[in-house]
Amino acid sequence: MRGLVDTVNGFMLRLDTALRAMRSFTGNASHQLRTPLAVVRTQLALAVRAGDLPAARAAAQAGDAALAEAERILAQLLLLARVDAAGGAPLPDAPLDLVALARDLTAEKVPAAAEAGIDLGFAGAGPVLLRAEPVLMGELLRNLLDNALTYAGRGAEVTVRVLATPEGGAVLAVEDDGPGIAPARRAALRGRFVRGGAEGEHPAGMGLGLAIVEEIATLFGGSLSLEDAAPDAPRRGLVVRVAFPPVG
């Protein structure tokens, strides 16, 4: 009887987690998708009323860009819902080599970095193991890299580092020599829907990058920290570190 009670309680807990994730997703989606979908509708109306082909083409291109933004927002919201729903899941049995994962994903981002005028590199010798789900860890690093490539600025250097701690844990760090983030803003930027960039700027994105990173890290026992890369330099840069416990 005790086993049956535990099974039912576990099922109800998972069901409650899934329902909360679904409610959060639908609320966030309805809010975040409103603007790009309104832009699509407006541009379609302009295309219909356009007096010549170039004007119609320009409206169609603007609508297509807004639709691409809606797709990107939806992908991040789906990832966030997946992280929310995974809160009670057990850790994977097989350890993950963080060096191999980070090296491959860094190489994947090199073309985008080159297009942005950023020198992207990797440093780390493996294996460095942690107990985590590979797909979610990949999304964690992609979000860190996307943030660095968005905010570091043309001419910056971005380095992904993987280190093993003396206790057997793992540290993933993404370091840049860009403008950095003022210490007073760092706590706020870890929340959902808070975007980076200098005061008064309105950068692209929806402000989920660091929130996703921290929530995925927490799932696997990790912790997130943000520090100046070079505190005394004119461009102090930023180091975002995610530290994970030893593989037990």
JSON list of C-alpha atoms in Angstrom, two decimals, residues 133-244:
[
{"chain": "A", "resi": 133, "resn": "GLU", "atom": "CA", "xyz": [20.89, 16.33, -19.65]},
{"chain": "A", "resi": 134, "resn": "PRO", "atom": "CA", "xyz": [22.85, 17.05, -22.88]},
{"chain": "A", "resi": 135, "resn": "VAL", "atom": "CA", "xyz": [20.10, 18.89, -24.79]},
{"chain": "A", "resi": 136, "resn": "LEU", "atom": "CA", "xyz": [19.37, 21.30, -21.94]},
{"chain": "A", "resi": 137, "resn": "MET", "atom": "CA", "xyz": [23.09, 21.86, -21.33]},
{"chain": "A", "resi": 138, "resn": "GLY", "atom": "CA", "xyz": [23.47, 22.65, -25.02]},
{"chain": "A", "resi": 139, "resn": "GLU", "atom": "CA", "xyz": [20.71, 25.25, -24.74]},
{"chain": "A", "resi": 140, "resn": "LEU", "atom": "CA", "xyz": [22.41, 26.73, -21.67]},
{"chain": "A", "resi": 141, "resn": "LEU", "atom": "CA", "xyz": [25.65, 27.29, -23.58]},
{"chain": "A", "resi": 142, "resn": "ARG", "atom": "CA", "xyz": [23.88, 28.53, -26.72]},
{"chain": "A", "resi": 143, "resn": "ASN", "atom": "CA", "xyz": [22.14, 31.20, -24.65]},
{"chain": "A", "resi": 144, "resn": "LEU", "atom": "CA", "xyz": [25.44, 32.28, -23.08]},
{"chain": "A", "resi": 145, "resn": "LEU", "atom": "CA", "xyz": [27.08, 32.48, -26.50]},
{"chain": "A", "resi": 146, "resn": "ASP", "atom": "CA", "xyz": [24.14, 34.35, -28.05]},
{"chain": "A", "resi": 147, "resn": "ASN", "atom": "CA", "xyz": [24.31, 36.91, -25.24]},
{"chain": "A", "resi": 148, "resn": "ALA", "atom": "CA", "xyz": [28.05, 37.38, -25.67]},
{"chain": "A", "resi": 149, "resn": "LEU", "atom": "CA", "xyz": [27.80, 37.76, -29.46]},
{"chain": "A", "resi": 150, "resn": "THR", "atom": "CA", "xyz": [24.92, 40.22, -29.09]},
{"chain": "A", "resi": 151, "resn": "TYR", "atom": "CA", "xyz": [26.43, 42.52, -26.46]},
{"chain": "A", "resi": 152, "resn": "ALA", "atom": "CA", "xyz": [30.24, 42.24, -26.66]},
{"chain": "A", "resi": 153, "resn": "GLY", "atom": "CA", "xyz": [30.42, 44.40, -29.80]},
{"chain": "A", "resi": 154, "resn": "ARG", "atom": "CA", "xyz": [32.37, 44.32, -33.05]},
{"chain": "A", "resi": 155, "resn": "GLY", "atom": "CA", "xyz": [36.08, 43.75, -32.52]},
{"chain": "A", "resi": 156, "resn": "ALA", "atom": "CA", "xyz": [35.60, 41.96, -29.19]},
{"chain": "A", "resi": 157, "resn": "GLU", "atom": "CA", "xyz": [37.08, 38.63, -28.14]},
{"chain": "A", "resi": 158, "resn": "VAL", "atom": "CA", "xyz": [34.85, 35.95, -26.63]},
{"chain": "A", "resi": 159, "resn": "THR", "atom": "CA", "xyz": [36.30, 32.81, -25.04]},
{"chain": "A", "resi": 160, "resn": "VAL", "atom": "CA", "xyz": [34.47, 29.72, -23.82]},
{"chain": "A", "resi": 161, "resn": "ARG", "atom": "CA", "xyz": [36.36, 27.94, -21.02]},
{"chain": "A", "resi": 162, "resn": "VAL", "atom": "CA", "xyz": [35.76, 24.62, -19.29]},
{"chain": "A", "resi": 163, "resn": "LEU", "atom": "CA", "xyz": [37.62, 23.81, -16.07]},
{"chain": "A", "resi": 164, "resn": "ALA", "atom": "CA", "xyz": [37.61, 21.01, -13.53]},
{"chain": "A", "resi": 165, "resn": "THR", "atom": "CA", "xyz": [37.61, 22.07, -9.87]},
{"chain": "A", "resi": 166, "resn": "PRO", "atom": "CA", "xyz": [39.93, 20.43, -7.31]},
{"chain": "A", "resi": 167, "resn": "GLU", "atom": "CA", "xyz": [36.85, 18.84, -5.71]},
{"chain": "A", "resi": 168, "resn": "GLY", "atom": "CA", "xyz": [35.84, 17.18, -8.98]},
{"chain": "A", "resi": 169, "resn": "GLY", "atom": "CA", "xyz": [33.20, 19.68, -10.07]},
{"chain": "A", "resi": 170, "resn": "ALA", "atom": "CA", "xyz": [32.95, 21.45, -13.42]},
{"chain": "A", "resi": 171, "resn": "VAL", "atom": "CA", "xyz": [32.97, 25.14, -14.37]},
{"chain": "A", "resi": 172, "resn": "LEU", "atom": "CA", "xyz": [31.73, 26.56, -17.66]},
{"chain": "A", "resi": 173, "resn": "ALA", "atom": "CA", "xyz": [32.70, 30.18, -18.32]},
{"chain": "A", "resi": 174, "resn": "VAL", "atom": "CA", "xyz": [32.02, 32.56, -21.21]},
{"chain": "A", "resi": 175, "resn": "GLU", "atom": "CA", "xyz": [34.32, 35.58, -21.09]},
{"chain": "A", "resi": 176, "resn": "ASP", "atom": "CA", "xyz": [34.37, 38.69, -23.28]},
{"chain": "A", "resi": 177, "resn": "ASP", "atom": "CA", "xyz": [36.22, 42.01, -23.38]},
{"chain": "A", "resi": 178, "resn": "GLY", "atom": "CA", "xyz": [33.16, 44.06, -24.29]},
{"chain": "A", "resi": 179, "resn": "PRO", "atom": "CA", "xyz": [31.54, 46.90, -22.33]},
{"chain": "A", "resi": 180, "resn": "GLY", "atom": "CA", "xyz": [30.38, 44.60, -19.53]},
{"chain": "A", "resi": 181, "resn": "ILE", "atom": "CA", "xyz": [27.39, 44.99, -17.24]},
{"chain": "A", "resi": 182, "resn": "ALA", "atom": "CA", "xyz": [27.27, 47.42, -14.32]},
{"chain": "A", "resi": 183, "resn": "PRO", "atom": "CA", "xyz": [27.17, 45.53, -10.99]},
{"chain": "A", "resi": 184, "resn": "ALA", "atom": "CA", "xyz": [23.93, 47.29, -10.01]},
{"chain": "A", "resi": 185, "resn": "ARG", "atom": "CA", "xyz": [22.12, 45.78, -13.03]},
{"chain": "A", "resi": 186, "resn": "ARG", "atom": "CA", "xyz": [23.31, 42.18, -12.75]},
{"chain": "A", "resi": 187, "resn": "ALA", "atom": "CA", "xyz": [20.69, 40.90, -10.33]},
{"chain": "A", "resi": 188, "resn": "ALA", "atom": "CA", "xyz": [17.83, 42.28, -12.44]},
{"chain": "A", "resi": 189, "resn": "LEU", "atom": "CA", "xyz": [19.22, 40.78, -15.65]},
{"chain": "A", "resi": 190, "resn": "ARG", "atom": "CA", "xyz": [18.90, 37.29, -14.19]},
{"chain": "A", "resi": 191, "resn": "GLY", "atom": "CA", "xyz": [15.10, 37.64, -14.18]},
{"chain": "A", "resi": 192, "resn": "ARG", "atom": "CA", "xyz": [12.75, 36.70, -16.99]},
{"chain": "A", "resi": 193, "resn": "PHE", "atom": "CA", "xyz": [12.03, 39.26, -19.74]},
{"chain": "A", "resi": 194, "resn": "VAL", "atom": "CA", "xyz": [14.81, 41.66, -18.70]},
{"chain": "A", "resi": 195, "resn": "ARG", "atom": "CA", "xyz": [17.13, 42.60, -21.57]},
{"chain": "A", "resi": 196, "resn": "GLY", "atom": "CA", "xyz": [20.77, 43.66, -21.41]},
{"chain": "A", "resi": 197, "resn": "GLY", "atom": "CA", "xyz": [22.49, 46.53, -23.19]},
{"chain": "A", "resi": 198, "resn": "ALA", "atom": "CA", "xyz": [23.36, 50.01, -22.02]},
{"chain": "A", "resi": 199, "resn": "GLU", "atom": "CA", "xyz": [20.83, 52.28, -20.34]},
{"chain": "A", "resi": 200, "resn": "GLY", "atom": "CA", "xyz": [18.41, 53.70, -22.89]},
{"chain": "A", "resi": 201, "resn": "GLU", "atom": "CA", "xyz": [19.16, 51.03, -25.50]},
{"chain": "A", "resi": 202, "resn": "HIS", "atom": "CA", "xyz": [16.52, 48.61, -26.78]},
{"chain": "A", "resi": 203, "resn": "PRO", "atom": "CA", "xyz": [18.44, 45.53, -27.91]},
{"chain": "A", "resi": 204, "resn": "ALA", "atom": "CA", "xyz": [16.93, 42.65, -29.82]},
{"chain": "A", "resi": 205, "resn": "GLY", "atom": "CA", "xyz": [15.67, 39.64, -27.93]},
{"chain": "A", "resi": 206, "resn": "MET", "atom": "CA", "xyz": [13.16, 39.08, -25.17]},
{"chain": "A", "resi": 207, "resn": "GLY", "atom": "CA", "xyz": [15.37, 38.95, -22.10]},
{"chain": "A", "resi": 208, "resn": "LEU", "atom": "CA", "xyz": [15.19, 35.22, -21.38]},
{"chain": "A", "resi": 209, "resn": "GLY", "atom": "CA", "xyz": [18.83, 34.25, -21.98]},
{"chain": "A", "resi": 210, "resn": "LEU", "atom": "CA", "xyz": [20.28, 34.49, -18.47]},
{"chain": "A", "resi": 211, "resn": "ALA", "atom": "CA", "xyz": [17.01, 33.35, -16.87]},
{"chain": "A", "resi": 212, "resn": "ILE", "atom": "CA", "xyz": [17.11, 30.17, -18.98]},
{"chain": "A", "resi": 213, "resn": "VAL", "atom": "CA", "xyz": [20.80, 29.67, -18.15]},
{"chain": "A", "resi": 214, "resn": "GLU", "atom": "CA", "xyz": [20.22, 29.99, -14.40]},
{"chain": "A", "resi": 215, "resn": "GLU", "atom": "CA", "xyz": [17.14, 27.76, -14.36]},
{"chain": "A", "resi": 216, "resn": "ILE", "atom": "CA", "xyz": [18.87, 25.00, -16.33]},
{"chain": "A", "resi": 217, "resn": "ALA", "atom": "CA", "xyz": [21.96, 25.27, -14.12]},
{"chain": "A", "resi": 218, "resn": "THR", "atom": "CA", "xyz": [19.80, 24.98, -11.00]},
{"chain": "A", "resi": 219, "resn": "LEU", "atom": "CA", "xyz": [18.19, 21.80, -12.36]},
{"chain": "A", "resi": 220, "resn": "PHE", "atom": "CA", "xyz": [21.60, 20.13, -12.30]},
{"chain": "A", "resi": 221, "resn": "GLY", "atom": "CA", "xyz": [22.81, 21.57, -9.00]},
{"chain": "A", "resi": 222, "resn": "GLY", "atom": "CA", "xyz": [24.75, 24.41, -10.60]},
{"chain": "A", "resi": 223, "resn": "SER", "atom": "CA", "xyz": [25.10, 28.09, -9.73]},
{"chain": "A", "resi": 224, "resn": "LEU", "atom": "CA", "xyz": [25.48, 31.19, -11.92]},
{"chain": "A", "resi": 225, "resn": "SER", "atom": "CA", "xyz": [27.78, 34.17, -11.32]},
{"chain": "A", "resi": 226, "resn": "LEU", "atom": "CA", "xyz": [28.56, 37.35, -13.28]},
{"chain": "A", "resi": 227, "resn": "GLU", "atom": "CA", "xyz": [31.85, 39.20, -12.78]},
{"chain": "A", "resi": 228, "resn": "ASP", "atom": "CA", "xyz": [34.03, 41.80, -14.50]},
{"chain": "A", "resi": 229, "resn": "ALA", "atom": "CA", "xyz": [36.63, 40.21, -16.76]},
{"chain": "A", "resi": 230, "resn": "ALA", "atom": "CA", "xyz": [39.04, 43.14, -16.32]},
{"chain": "A", "resi": 231, "resn": "PRO", "atom": "CA", "xyz": [37.78, 45.46, -13.53]},
{"chain": "A", "resi": 232, "resn": "ASP", "atom": "CA", "xyz": [40.43, 48.15, -14.10]},
{"chain": "A", "resi": 233, "resn": "ALA", "atom": "CA", "xyz": [40.25, 48.28, -17.91]},
{"chain": "A", "resi": 234, "resn": "PRO", "atom": "CA", "xyz": [38.21, 50.88, -19.86]},
{"chain": "A", "resi": 235, "resn": "ARG", "atom": "CA", "xyz": [36.17, 47.99, -21.29]},
{"chain": "A", "resi": 236, "resn": "ARG", "atom": "CA", "xyz": [35.86, 45.79, -18.23]},
{"chain": "A", "resi": 237, "resn": "GLY", "atom": "CA", "xyz": [34.17, 42.94, -20.10]},
{"chain": "A", "resi": 238, "resn": "LEU", "atom": "CA", "xyz": [32.17, 40.20, -18.48]},
{"chain": "A", "resi": 239, "resn": "VAL", "atom": "CA", "xyz": [32.70, 36.64, -17.27]},
{"chain": "A", "resi": 240, "resn": "VAL", "atom": "CA", "xyz": [29.60, 34.49, -16.86]},
{"chain": "A", "resi": 241, "resn": "ARG", "atom": "CA", "xyz": [30.43, 31.35, -14.87]},
{"chain": "A", "resi": 242, "resn": "VAL", "atom": "CA", "xyz": [28.28, 28.31, -14.23]},
{"chain": "A", "resi": 243, "resn": "ALA", "atom": "CA", "xyz": [29.69, 25.98, -11.57]},
{"chain": "A", "resi": 244, "resn": "PHE", "atom": "CA", "xyz": [28.47, 22.39, -11.17]}
]
